[in-house]
mmCIF file of C-alpha atoms in Angstrom:
data_model
loop_
_atom_site.group_PDB
_atom_site.id
_atom_site.type_symbol
_atom_site.label_atom_id
_atom_site.label_comp_id
_atom_site.label_asym_id
_atom_site.label_seq_id
_atom_site.Cartn_x
_atom_site.Cartn_y
_atom_site.Cartn_z
ATOM 1 C CA ALA A 702 31.256 -25.916 30.381
ATOM 2 C CA LYS A 703 28.613 -23.718 30.939
ATOM 3 C CA SER A 704 26.821 -23.488 34.192
ATOM 4 C CA GLY A 705 22.847 -23.916 34.110
ATOM 5 C CA ASP A 706 22.467 -20.159 35.227
ATOM 6 C CA GLU A 707 24.998 -18.992 32.100
ATOM 7 C CA GLY A 708 23.504 -21.168 29.665
ATOM 8 C CA GLN A 709 19.894 -19.758 30.462
ATOM 9 C CA ARG A 710 21.252 -16.400 30.446
ATOM 10 C CA LEU A 711 23.010 -17.094 27.115
ATOM 11 C CA ASP A 712 19.464 -18.662 25.643
ATOM 12 C CA ALA A 713 17.453 -15.422 26.705
ATOM 13 C CA LEU A 714 19.885 -13.107 25.326
ATOM 14 C CA LYS A 715 19.816 -14.745 21.746
ATOM 15 C CA ALA A 716 16.330 -15.287 21.631
ATOM 16 C CA LEU A 717 16.498 -11.438 22.568
ATOM 17 C CA LEU A 718 18.760 -10.574 19.772
ATOM 18 C CA PHE A 719 16.797 -12.730 16.909
ATOM 19 C CA GLU A 720 13.728 -10.565 18.240
ATOM 20 C CA GLU A 721 15.369 -7.058 17.927
ATOM 21 C CA VAL A 722 16.955 -8.297 14.287
ATOM 22 C CA ALA A 723 13.503 -9.425 13.151
ATOM 23 C CA ALA A 724 11.552 -6.405 14.318
ATOM 24 C CA ARG A 725 13.922 -4.004 12.809
ATOM 25 C CA VAL A 726 14.589 -5.460 9.756
ATOM 26 C CA ALA A 727 11.479 -6.822 8.571
ATOM 27 C CA ARG A 728 9.900 -3.224 8.961
ATOM 28 C CA GLY A 729 11.895 -2.667 5.815
ATOM 29 C CA LEU A 730 10.831 -5.524 3.467
ATOM 30 C CA ARG A 731 7.839 -6.396 1.662
ATOM 31 C CA VAL A 732 5.194 -8.709 3.020
ATOM 32 C CA ASP A 733 6.585 -11.919 1.003
ATOM 33 C CA ASP A 734 10.273 -11.038 1.691
ATOM 34 C CA LYS A 735 9.441 -10.554 5.934
ATOM 35 C CA MET A 736 8.662 -14.495 5.521
ATOM 36 C CA VAL A 737 11.919 -15.295 3.572
ATOM 37 C CA PHE A 738 13.919 -13.323 6.232
ATOM 38 C CA ALA A 739 11.793 -15.256 9.408
ATOM 39 C CA LEU A 740 12.854 -18.485 7.576
ATOM 40 C CA LEU A 741 16.518 -17.801 7.072
ATOM 41 C CA LEU A 742 16.752 -16.328 10.876
ATOM 42 C CA ALA A 743 15.052 -19.704 11.949
ATOM 43 C CA ARG A 744 17.635 -21.703 10.174
ATOM 44 C CA ILE A 745 20.342 -19.630 11.772
ATOM 45 C CA ALA A 746 18.731 -20.077 15.181
ATOM 46 C CA ALA A 747 18.684 -23.788 14.593
ATOM 47 C CA GLY A 748 21.779 -24.245 12.845
ATOM 48 C CA GLU A 749 20.236 -26.658 10.522
ATOM 49 C CA ASP A 750 17.606 -26.827 7.490
ATOM 50 C CA ILE A 751 14.401 -26.193 8.796
ATOM 51 C CA MET A 752 12.225 -26.355 5.684
ATOM 52 C CA ALA A 753 10.940 -29.756 5.803
ATOM 53 C CA GLY A 754 7.033 -30.021 6.612
ATOM 54 C CA ASP A 755 4.017 -28.413 4.677
ATOM 55 C CA MET A 756 5.761 -25.121 3.146
ATOM 56 C CA THR A 757 3.191 -25.215 -0.009
ATOM 57 C CA THR A 758 0.886 -22.499 1.701
ATOM 58 C CA THR A 759 1.508 -19.189 3.518
ATOM 59 C CA ASP A 760 -0.002 -20.820 6.655
ATOM 60 C CA GLY A 761 2.115 -23.394 6.507
ATOM 61 C CA ILE A 762 5.181 -20.932 6.566
ATOM 62 C CA ARG A 763 3.672 -19.195 9.048
ATOM 63 C CA SER A 764 3.401 -22.083 11.514
ATOM 64 C CA LYS A 765 6.927 -22.923 10.438
ATOM 65 C CA ILE A 766 7.927 -19.698 11.546
ATOM 66 C CA GLU A 767 6.067 -19.799 15.115
ATOM 67 C CA GLU A 768 7.526 -23.363 15.665
ATOM 68 C CA SER A 769 10.997 -22.218 15.192
ATOM 69 C CA PHE A 770 10.185 -19.063 17.524
ATOM 70 C CA SER A 771 7.639 -17.918 19.951
ATOM 71 C CA GLY A 772 4.265 -17.215 19.141
ATOM 72 C CA ASN A 773 4.901 -13.474 19.381
ATOM 73 C CA PHE A 774 7.963 -13.581 17.569
ATOM 74 C CA PRO A 775 7.921 -10.371 15.658
ATOM 75 C CA TRP A 776 8.648 -11.566 12.145
ATOM 76 C CA GLN A 777 6.341 -8.764 10.628
ATOM 77 C CA GLY A 778 8.381 -6.299 12.115
ATOM 78 C CA ARG A 779 8.094 -3.298 14.377
ATOM 79 C CA GLY A 780 6.576 -0.907 11.622
ATOM 80 C CA LEU A 781 4.452 1.553 11.215
ATOM 81 C CA ASN A 782 1.466 0.420 13.737
ATOM 82 C CA ASP A 783 4.569 0.500 16.309
ATOM 83 C CA LEU A 784 5.265 4.019 15.328
ATOM 84 C CA GLU A 785 5.641 6.037 18.226
ATOM 85 C CA ASP A 786 7.834 3.228 19.706
ATOM 86 C CA VAL A 787 9.974 3.247 16.508
ATOM 87 C CA THR A 788 10.407 7.099 16.787
ATOM 88 C CA PHE A 789 11.096 7.308 20.537
ATOM 89 C CA ASN A 790 13.328 3.993 21.359
ATOM 90 C CA ASP A 791 14.385 2.768 17.627
ATOM 91 C CA ILE A 792 15.940 5.695 15.753
ATOM 92 C CA SER A 793 18.025 8.746 16.867
ATOM 93 C CA SER A 794 18.353 12.620 15.885
ATOM 94 C CA THR A 795 20.858 11.551 13.429
ATOM 95 C CA THR A 796 19.023 8.648 12.202
ATOM 96 C CA PRO A 797 16.140 9.553 9.745
ATOM 97 C CA LEU A 798 13.084 7.448 9.292
ATOM 98 C CA LEU A 799 12.143 6.693 5.983
ATOM 99 C CA LEU A 800 8.814 5.791 5.102
ATOM 100 C CA CYS A 801 8.110 4.110 1.636
ATOM 101 C CA SER A 802 4.562 3.618 0.882
ATOM 102 C CA ALA A 803 2.651 2.067 -2.471
ATOM 103 C CA PRO A 804 1.548 4.979 -4.833
ATOM 104 C CA GLY A 805 -1.778 6.418 -3.416
ATOM 105 C CA HIS A 806 -0.967 5.223 0.213
ATOM 106 C CA ASP A 807 0.183 8.342 2.079
ATOM 107 C CA VAL A 808 1.365 7.427 5.467
ATOM 108 C CA SER A 809 2.343 11.272 6.553
ATOM 109 C CA GLY A 810 -1.203 11.369 8.243
ATOM 110 C CA ARG A 811 -0.021 8.806 10.783
ATOM 111 C CA VAL A 812 3.513 11.040 11.982
ATOM 112 C CA GLU A 813 1.169 14.143 11.985
ATOM 113 C CA ALA A 814 -1.029 12.482 14.203
ATOM 114 C CA MET A 815 1.822 11.119 16.543
ATOM 115 C CA ALA A 816 3.104 14.526 16.494
ATOM 116 C CA LYS A 817 0.088 16.206 17.899
ATOM 117 C CA SER A 818 -0.423 13.420 20.395
ATOM 118 C CA ASN A 819 2.810 14.153 21.852
ATOM 119 C CA ASN A 820 3.049 17.999 21.346
ATOM 120 C CA LYS A 821 5.938 17.916 19.262
ATOM 121 C CA GLU A 822 6.152 20.661 16.362
ATOM 122 C CA LEU A 823 6.266 19.260 12.971
ATOM 123 C CA LEU A 824 7.602 21.406 10.241
ATOM 124 C CA GLY A 825 6.259 19.425 6.923
ATOM 125 C CA VAL A 826 7.091 20.369 3.148
ATOM 126 C CA ALA A 827 5.858 18.652 -0.021
ATOM 127 C CA MET A 828 8.891 17.990 -2.208
ATOM 128 C CA GLY A 829 9.453 18.270 -5.724
ATOM 129 C CA SER A 830 10.391 21.909 -6.901
ATOM 130 C CA ALA A 831 12.892 24.357 -6.132
ATOM 131 C CA GLU A 832 11.469 26.347 -3.676
ATOM 132 C CA GLY A 833 10.611 23.065 -1.568
ATOM 133 C CA TYR A 834 14.558 22.125 -1.555
ATOM 134 C CA LYS A 835 15.445 25.048 0.011
ATOM 135 C CA THR A 836 12.812 25.328 2.319
ATOM 136 C CA ALA A 837 13.714 21.411 3.462
ATOM 137 C CA GLU A 838 17.281 22.399 4.026
ATOM 138 C CA ASN A 839 16.220 25.721 6.287
ATOM 139 C CA PHE A 840 13.934 23.489 8.373
ATOM 140 C CA VAL A 841 16.571 20.444 8.890
ATOM 141 C CA GLU A 842 19.145 22.955 9.518
ATOM 142 C CA SER A 843 16.798 24.964 12.271
ATOM 143 C CA ALA A 844 14.883 22.059 13.495
ATOM 144 C CA SER A 845 18.266 20.094 14.352
ATOM 145 C CA LYS A 846 19.317 22.814 16.761
ATOM 146 C CA ARG A 847 16.199 23.351 18.698
ATOM 147 C CA GLY A 848 14.608 19.871 18.876
ATOM 148 C CA SER A 849 11.687 20.089 16.651
ATOM 149 C CA TRP A 850 10.422 17.250 14.069
ATOM 150 C CA VAL A 851 10.822 17.762 10.082
ATOM 151 C CA MET A 852 8.821 15.613 7.478
ATOM 152 C CA LEU A 853 9.917 15.708 3.977
ATOM 153 C CA LYS A 854 7.310 14.306 1.767
ATOM 154 C CA ASN A 855 7.127 12.760 -1.504
ATOM 155 C CA THR A 856 10.943 12.537 -2.021
ATOM 156 C CA HIS A 857 10.476 10.358 -4.788
ATOM 157 C CA LEU A 858 9.822 13.094 -6.974
ATOM 158 C CA CYS A 859 13.223 14.705 -6.312
ATOM 159 C CA THR A 860 15.757 11.306 -6.035
ATOM 160 C CA ASP A 861 18.799 13.910 -7.498
ATOM 161 C CA TRP A 862 18.156 16.478 -4.577
ATOM 162 C CA LEU A 863 18.062 13.515 -2.226
ATOM 163 C CA GLU A 864 21.268 11.865 -3.367
ATOM 164 C CA ASP A 865 23.276 15.346 -4.100
ATOM 165 C CA THR A 866 21.841 17.326 -1.288
ATOM 166 C CA LEU A 867 20.234 15.621 1.503
ATOM 167 C CA VAL A 868 22.381 12.783 1.839
ATOM 168 C CA LYS A 869 25.271 15.112 2.520
ATOM 169 C CA ILE A 870 23.249 16.924 5.060
ATOM 170 C CA LEU A 871 22.387 14.197 6.848
ATOM 171 C CA GLN A 872 26.238 12.655 7.000
ATOM 172 C CA SER A 873 26.842 16.105 8.870
ATOM 173 C CA LEU A 874 24.685 15.704 11.842
ATOM 174 C CA ASN A 875 27.127 14.840 14.805
ATOM 175 C CA ALA A 876 26.919 14.828 18.663
ATOM 176 C CA GLY A 877 25.959 18.228 18.582
ATOM 177 C CA THR A 878 22.385 17.637 17.130
ATOM 178 C CA HIS A 879 19.290 18.227 19.349
ATOM 179 C CA ASN A 880 18.546 14.695 20.823
ATOM 180 C CA ASP A 881 15.044 15.631 20.187
ATOM 181 C CA PHE A 882 15.386 16.040 16.296
ATOM 182 C CA ARG A 883 13.691 13.804 14.427
ATOM 183 C CA LEU A 884 13.298 13.519 10.200
ATOM 184 C CA PHE A 885 10.728 11.466 8.542
ATOM 185 C CA ILE A 886 11.125 11.248 4.734
ATOM 186 C CA THR A 887 8.166 9.828 2.880
ATOM 187 C CA SER A 888 8.369 8.130 -0.390
ATOM 188 C CA GLU A 889 6.631 6.000 -2.816
ATOM 189 C CA ILE A 890 8.508 2.455 -3.216
ATOM 190 C CA SER A 891 10.980 3.316 -5.552
ATOM 191 C CA PRO A 892 14.366 1.950 -7.422
ATOM 192 C CA LYS A 893 15.374 5.447 -8.016
ATOM 193 C CA LEU A 894 16.007 5.917 -4.235
ATOM 194 C CA PRO A 895 19.802 6.679 -3.238
ATOM 195 C CA THR A 896 21.516 3.710 -1.799
ATOM 196 C CA ALA A 897 23.419 6.086 0.500
ATOM 197 C CA LEU A 898 20.072 7.191 1.976
ATOM 198 C CA LEU A 899 18.728 3.606 2.351
ATOM 199 C CA GLN A 900 22.143 3.109 4.186
ATOM 200 C CA ILE A 901 22.135 5.922 6.734
ATOM 201 C CA SER A 902 18.002 5.687 7.351
ATOM 202 C CA ASP A 903 16.142 3.630 9.213
ATOM 203 C CA VAL A 904 13.152 2.321 6.920
ATOM 204 C CA ILE A 905 9.664 1.216 7.232
ATOM 205 C CA VAL A 906 7.797 -0.305 4.276
ATOM 206 C CA ALA A 907 4.013 0.521 4.326
ATOM 207 C CA GLU A 908 2.487 -1.816 1.759
ATOM 208 C CA ALA A 909 -1.220 -0.370 0.987
ATOM 209 C CA PRO A 910 -3.817 -2.795 2.235
ATOM 210 C CA THR A 911 -5.520 -4.897 -0.201
ATOM 211 C CA GLY A 912 -9.005 -5.463 -0.972
ATOM 212 C CA ILE A 913 -12.046 -3.626 -2.546
ATOM 213 C CA LYS A 914 -12.631 -1.586 0.389
ATOM 214 C CA ALA A 915 -9.356 -0.280 1.067
ATOM 215 C CA SER A 916 -8.964 0.276 -3.114
ATOM 216 C CA ILE A 917 -12.375 2.366 -2.684
ATOM 217 C CA SER A 918 -11.298 4.136 0.451
ATOM 218 C CA ARG A 919 -8.294 5.449 -1.303
ATOM 219 C CA PHE A 920 -9.949 6.863 -4.346
ATOM 220 C CA PHE A 921 -12.700 8.334 -2.441
ATOM 221 C CA SER A 922 -10.558 9.932 -0.189
ATOM 222 C CA SER A 923 -8.923 11.500 -3.070
ATOM 223 C CA ILE A 924 -12.070 13.072 -4.529
ATOM 224 C CA PRO A 925 -12.478 16.776 -3.049
ATOM 225 C CA ASP A 926 -15.508 17.178 -1.254
ATOM 226 C CA SER A 927 -16.835 20.048 -3.674
ATOM 227 C CA ARG A 928 -16.811 17.611 -6.081
ATOM 228 C CA PHE A 929 -19.677 15.706 -4.579
ATOM 229 C CA SER A 930 -22.399 18.255 -5.627
ATOM 230 C CA ASN A 931 -24.499 15.802 -7.470
ATOM 231 C CA ASN A 932 -25.944 12.623 -6.370
ATOM 232 C CA VAL A 933 -26.374 11.143 -9.842
ATOM 233 C CA GLN A 934 -22.944 11.700 -10.646
ATOM 234 C CA ASN A 935 -21.822 10.789 -7.131
ATOM 235 C CA ARG A 936 -23.326 7.459 -8.040
ATOM 236 C CA LEU A 937 -21.048 7.213 -10.838
ATOM 237 C CA TYR A 938 -18.276 8.017 -9.075
ATOM 238 C CA LEU A 939 -18.920 5.024 -6.822
ATOM 239 C CA ILE A 940 -19.559 2.577 -9.784
ATOM 240 C CA LEU A 941 -16.307 4.064 -11.266
ATOM 241 C CA ALA A 942 -14.672 3.150 -7.784
ATOM 242 C CA TRP A 943 -15.853 -0.295 -7.677
ATOM 243 C CA VAL A 944 -14.600 -1.022 -11.350
ATOM 244 C CA HIS A 945 -11.507 0.501 -10.930
ATOM 245 C CA ALA A 946 -10.900 -1.687 -7.752
ATOM 246 C CA VAL A 947 -11.856 -4.777 -9.353
ATOM 247 C CA ILE A 948 -9.303 -3.759 -12.281
ATOM 248 C CA GLN A 949 -6.657 -3.075 -9.499
ATOM 249 C CA GLU A 950 -7.312 -6.378 -7.222
ATOM 250 C CA ARG A 951 -7.244 -8.583 -10.293
ATOM 251 C CA LEU A 952 -3.414 -7.829 -10.918
ATOM 252 C CA ARG A 953 -2.936 -9.628 -7.337
ATOM 253 C CA PHE A 954 -4.383 -12.957 -9.135
ATOM 254 C CA MET A 955 -1.949 -13.318 -11.923
ATOM 255 C CA PRO A 956 -2.473 -14.810 -14.343
ATOM 256 C CA ASN A 957 -5.919 -15.608 -13.414
ATOM 257 C CA GLY A 958 -6.815 -11.986 -13.035
ATOM 258 C CA TRP A 959 -5.218 -10.782 -15.918
ATOM 259 C CA HIS A 960 -2.579 -12.380 -18.709
ATOM 260 C CA ASP A 961 -0.296 -9.284 -18.318
ATOM 261 C CA GLN A 962 1.063 -7.290 -15.411
ATOM 262 C CA TYR A 963 -0.734 -4.227 -17.091
ATOM 263 C CA GLU A 964 0.249 -0.531 -15.268
ATOM 264 C CA PHE A 965 -2.956 0.351 -14.077
ATOM 265 C CA THR A 966 -2.633 3.555 -11.696
ATOM 266 C CA GLU A 967 -4.888 5.779 -9.363
ATOM 267 C CA ALA A 968 -3.963 8.292 -12.139
ATOM 268 C CA ASP A 969 -6.439 6.302 -14.381
ATOM 269 C CA SER A 970 -9.238 6.533 -11.816
ATOM 270 C CA LYS A 971 -8.776 10.289 -11.836
ATOM 271 C CA HIS A 972 -8.823 10.498 -15.296
ATOM 272 C CA ALA A 973 -11.949 8.651 -15.635
ATOM 273 C CA LEU A 974 -13.625 11.124 -13.299
ATOM 274 C CA ASP A 975 -12.955 14.019 -15.763
ATOM 275 C CA VAL A 976 -13.995 11.901 -18.516
ATOM 276 C CA ILE A 977 -17.260 10.748 -16.860
ATOM 277 C CA ASP A 978 -18.061 14.876 -15.581
ATOM 278 C CA SER A 979 -16.995 16.241 -19.241
ATOM 279 C CA LEU A 980 -19.443 13.496 -20.763
ATOM 280 C CA ILE A 981 -22.401 14.179 -18.557
ATOM 281 C CA GLU A 982 -22.050 18.195 -18.909
ATOM 282 C CA GLY A 983 -21.320 17.851 -22.585
ATOM 283 C CA SER A 984 -24.963 15.864 -23.010
ATOM 284 C CA CYS A 985 -26.858 16.685 -20.197
ATOM 285 C CA GLY A 986 -25.814 19.589 -18.127
ATOM 286 C CA ARG A 987 -25.621 19.572 -14.511
ATOM 287 C CA ASN A 988 -29.181 20.162 -12.877
ATOM 288 C CA ASN A 989 -32.018 17.508 -13.000
ATOM 289 C CA LEU A 990 -30.286 14.749 -14.574
ATOM 290 C CA ASP A 991 -31.907 11.470 -15.426
ATOM 291 C CA PRO A 992 -30.255 8.310 -15.185
ATOM 292 C CA ASP A 993 -31.949 6.946 -18.150
ATOM 293 C CA SER A 994 -31.042 10.083 -20.187
ATOM 294 C CA LEU A 995 -27.195 9.626 -19.293
ATOM 295 C CA PRO A 996 -24.795 9.267 -22.007
ATOM 296 C CA TRP A 997 -24.038 5.689 -21.020
ATOM 297 C CA GLU A 998 -22.582 4.303 -24.009
ATOM 298 C CA ALA A 999 -20.457 7.238 -24.472
ATOM 299 C CA ILE A 1000 -18.912 6.359 -20.953
ATOM 300 C CA ARG A 1001 -18.967 2.770 -21.403
ATOM 301 C CA ALA A 1002 -16.759 3.171 -24.584
ATOM 302 C CA THR A 1003 -14.144 5.755 -23.508
ATOM 303 C CA LEU A 1004 -13.577 3.493 -20.376
ATOM 304 C CA ARG A 1005 -13.243 0.340 -22.387
ATOM 305 C CA LYS A 1006 -11.027 1.557 -25.461
ATOM 306 C CA GLY A 1007 -9.493 4.930 -23.879
ATOM 307 C CA VAL A 1008 -8.955 5.034 -20.067
ATOM 308 C CA PHE A 1009 -8.379 1.138 -18.916
ATOM 309 C CA GLY A 1010 -8.370 -0.419 -22.377
ATOM 310 C CA GLY A 1011 -5.721 1.661 -23.688
ATOM 311 C CA ARG A 1012 -3.374 -0.352 -21.411
ATOM 312 C CA ILE A 1013 -4.541 -3.630 -22.502
ATOM 313 C CA THR A 1014 -3.041 -5.796 -25.324
ATOM 314 C CA ASN A 1015 -4.660 -9.429 -24.874
ATOM 315 C CA ASP A 1016 -7.724 -9.846 -26.432
ATOM 316 C CA LEU A 1017 -8.997 -12.382 -23.533
ATOM 317 C CA ASP A 1018 -8.328 -9.189 -21.146
ATOM 318 C CA GLN A 1019 -10.211 -6.718 -23.223
ATOM 319 C CA GLU A 1020 -13.233 -9.164 -22.950
ATOM 320 C CA ILE A 1021 -13.085 -9.025 -19.187
ATOM 321 C CA LEU A 1022 -12.950 -5.506 -19.103
ATOM 322 C CA ASP A 1023 -15.493 -4.977 -21.344
ATOM 323 C CA LYS A 1024 -17.908 -7.138 -19.403
ATOM 324 C CA LEU A 1025 -17.224 -5.369 -16.182
ATOM 325 C CA VAL A 1026 -17.750 -1.853 -17.691
ATOM 326 C CA ASN A 1027 -20.856 -2.978 -19.327
ATOM 327 C CA SER A 1028 -22.350 -4.666 -16.251
ATOM 328 C CA THR A 1029 -22.119 -1.937 -14.119
ATOM 329 C CA PHE A 1030 -22.492 1.430 -15.657
ATOM 330 C CA VAL A 1031 -26.227 0.945 -16.969
ATOM 331 C CA PRO A 1032 -29.297 2.713 -15.549
ATOM 332 C CA GLN A 1033 -30.257 -0.203 -13.533
ATOM 333 C CA ALA A 1034 -27.305 0.717 -11.233
ATOM 334 C CA PHE A 1035 -29.589 3.585 -9.576
ATOM 335 C CA ASP A 1036 -32.048 0.699 -8.628
ATOM 336 C CA VAL A 1037 -32.207 -0.410 -4.925
ATOM 337 C CA SER A 1038 -31.313 -4.247 -5.299
ATOM 338 C CA PHE A 1039 -28.640 -3.454 -8.239
ATOM 339 C CA LYS A 1040 -26.002 -6.434 -7.680
ATOM 340 C CA LEU A 1041 -22.410 -5.054 -8.657
ATOM 341 C CA VAL A 1042 -21.377 -8.485 -9.575
ATOM 342 C CA ASP A 1043 -22.865 -12.022 -10.436
ATOM 343 C CA ALA A 1044 -22.309 -13.787 -7.135
ATOM 344 C CA ASP A 1045 -24.414 -14.587 -4.318
ATOM 345 C CA ASP A 1046 -22.276 -12.616 -2.025
ATOM 346 C CA SER A 1047 -22.318 -9.588 -4.240
ATOM 347 C CA PRO A 1048 -22.862 -6.183 -2.523
ATOM 348 C CA THR A 1049 -25.792 -3.861 -3.715
ATOM 349 C CA LEU A 1050 -25.185 -0.084 -4.117
ATOM 350 C CA PRO A 1051 -26.629 2.131 -1.244
ATOM 351 C CA GLU A 1052 -30.190 3.463 -1.660
ATOM 352 C CA ASN A 1053 -29.241 7.099 -1.540
ATOM 353 C CA SER A 1054 -26.055 9.072 -3.388
ATOM 354 C CA ALA A 1055 -25.344 11.681 -1.036
ATOM 355 C CA ARG A 1056 -21.588 12.048 -0.237
ATOM 356 C CA ASP A 1057 -22.354 10.603 3.586
ATOM 357 C CA ASP A 1058 -24.133 7.881 2.433
ATOM 358 C CA LEU A 1059 -21.579 6.698 0.148
ATOM 359 C CA PHE A 1060 -18.883 6.739 2.620
ATOM 360 C CA ALA A 1061 -21.001 5.208 5.190
ATOM 361 C CA TRP A 1062 -21.700 2.181 2.204
ATOM 362 C CA ILE A 1063 -18.043 2.174 1.668
ATOM 363 C CA GLN A 1064 -17.077 1.650 5.432
ATOM 364 C CA SER A 1065 -19.890 -0.959 5.791
ATOM 365 C CA LEU A 1066 -17.900 -3.274 3.037
ATOM 366 C CA PRO A 1067 -16.143 -6.268 4.866
ATOM 367 C CA ASP A 1068 -12.333 -5.583 5.117
ATOM 368 C CA HIS A 1069 -11.584 -8.954 3.301
ATOM 369 C CA ASN A 1070 -13.680 -9.853 0.147
ATOM 370 C CA SER A 1071 -14.268 -13.060 -1.875
ATOM 371 C CA VAL A 1072 -12.528 -13.335 -4.950
ATOM 372 C CA THR A 1073 -15.661 -13.904 -6.492
ATOM 373 C CA TRP A 1074 -16.433 -9.945 -6.462
ATOM 374 C CA LEU A 1075 -13.860 -9.648 -8.896
ATOM 375 C CA GLY A 1076 -15.208 -12.195 -11.368
ATOM 376 C CA LEU A 1077 -12.995 -15.119 -10.530
ATOM 377 C CA ASP A 1078 -13.321 -18.452 -9.301
ATOM 378 C CA SER A 1079 -13.050 -19.194 -5.586
ATOM 379 C CA SER A 1080 -9.961 -21.487 -6.240
ATOM 380 C CA ALA A 1081 -7.817 -18.536 -7.586
ATOM 381 C CA GLU A 1082 -7.118 -17.455 -4.152
ATOM 382 C CA LEU A 1083 -5.701 -20.672 -3.335
ATOM 383 C CA GLU A 1084 -3.653 -20.625 -6.443
ATOM 384 C CA ARG A 1085 -2.305 -17.227 -5.485
ATOM 385 C CA ASP A 1086 -1.420 -18.613 -1.964
ATOM 386 C CA HIS A 1087 0.598 -21.388 -3.452
ATOM 387 C CA LEU A 1088 2.414 -18.916 -5.896
ATOM 388 C CA ILE A 1089 3.518 -16.915 -2.968
ATOM 389 C CA ALA A 1090 4.576 -19.611 -0.755
ATOM 390 C CA ALA A 1091 6.465 -21.479 -3.743
ATOM 391 C CA ASN A 1092 8.493 -17.888 -4.410
ATOM 392 C CA VAL A 1093 9.202 -17.691 -0.548
ATOM 393 C CA VAL A 1094 10.860 -20.764 -0.583
ATOM 394 C CA LYS A 1095 12.847 -20.301 -3.791
ATOM 395 C CA LYS A 1096 14.077 -17.219 -2.314
ATOM 396 C CA CYS A 1097 14.954 -19.057 0.737
ATOM 397 C CA LYS A 1098 16.688 -21.736 -1.029
ATOM 398 C CA LEU A 1099 18.624 -19.152 -3.208
ATOM 399 C CA VAL A 1100 20.063 -17.357 -0.404
ATOM 400 C CA SER A 1101 20.691 -20.560 1.801
ATOM 401 C CA ASP A 1102 22.750 -21.859 -1.102
ATOM 402 C CA ALA A 1103 24.675 -18.481 -1.519
ATOM 403 C CA ILE A 1104 25.643 -18.985 2.142
ATOM 404 C CA GLY A 1105 26.766 -22.119 1.850
ATOM 405 C CA ARG A 1106 28.949 -21.455 -0.882
ATOM 406 C CA GLU A 1107 30.797 -18.648 1.209
ATOM 407 C CA GLU A 1108 30.806 -21.018 4.307
#
């Protein structure tokens, strides 16, 4: 029989083991799968089925996880918010850190800021061209000897090179590699990433923040400062950012948001920017623009039928898009009290439209917005939450059943 002290030490060791496994594995999972993995760990820790109780909401699932472990259990993973800890303590000179993010959610700035704050030399290269491949190979070869850092950006553009060349380079790293060397690899989340690279890397999945504010912020940060030269067009850019954010956010509330999983992308909004500028310059020029004289119908029609409408295949969805575009791209949008959506809590556009005024307005938006901003009923959020919870429980059952068969 185990003595009291020995039992306590084993219990403490077991708790630390579960914490470390959760912290390291969960950072490479999407949000829903983090919950699945945590529940599976809880089942192993308890040695029995732990799925009883309220599992119909994500709050219920989170409560179950916290009941099974301590309140500070790192089930969401030690990831991007702990980047420095991961870099210095979790990975090594021979284990690269693969940072996978959603399209338009660039995390390379986090690595650059960390390198600067720690006085580390960081050699960065944007991938996708033959010249970039050679530069990357030279950087890794020299930095692995000198102990500096290297970041290969946008590697989803060169998955063949990753498999044919980079994996072999990484496999050749050995005990002679400088201890301070670190390799960061950024990529969009993609099924084309080589399995061999995933196996030898430590992975952090950085999903883009959700919500209207986050979407508009990403869109505006992608517009060059030089483009904000005309306040009338600036305001149209903000209206476009709102429309694009609503379109994107509604995808999260399937099937209430849209009937089909349309592939709306950041490229759509950038194309829309060019369309708006072209239509304005073709009919009004760029100087002394009068909001009442803008080619409103041409802008609305192009967005409804071409830029965004070109992806829509359902008539009811087309009606939703038409209403969204027709209600926002109007001369009244230049009024101070103009409401962006027919809802009690609707935001109103800023009084001024200079670049700094627009960015300040974006920052003033709440991080979490009501679904009524998307033109949805308030029950849509609860329905979405139930769907997520049901999917988590379903995945847990599938994995548990598979484990049971193997046992």
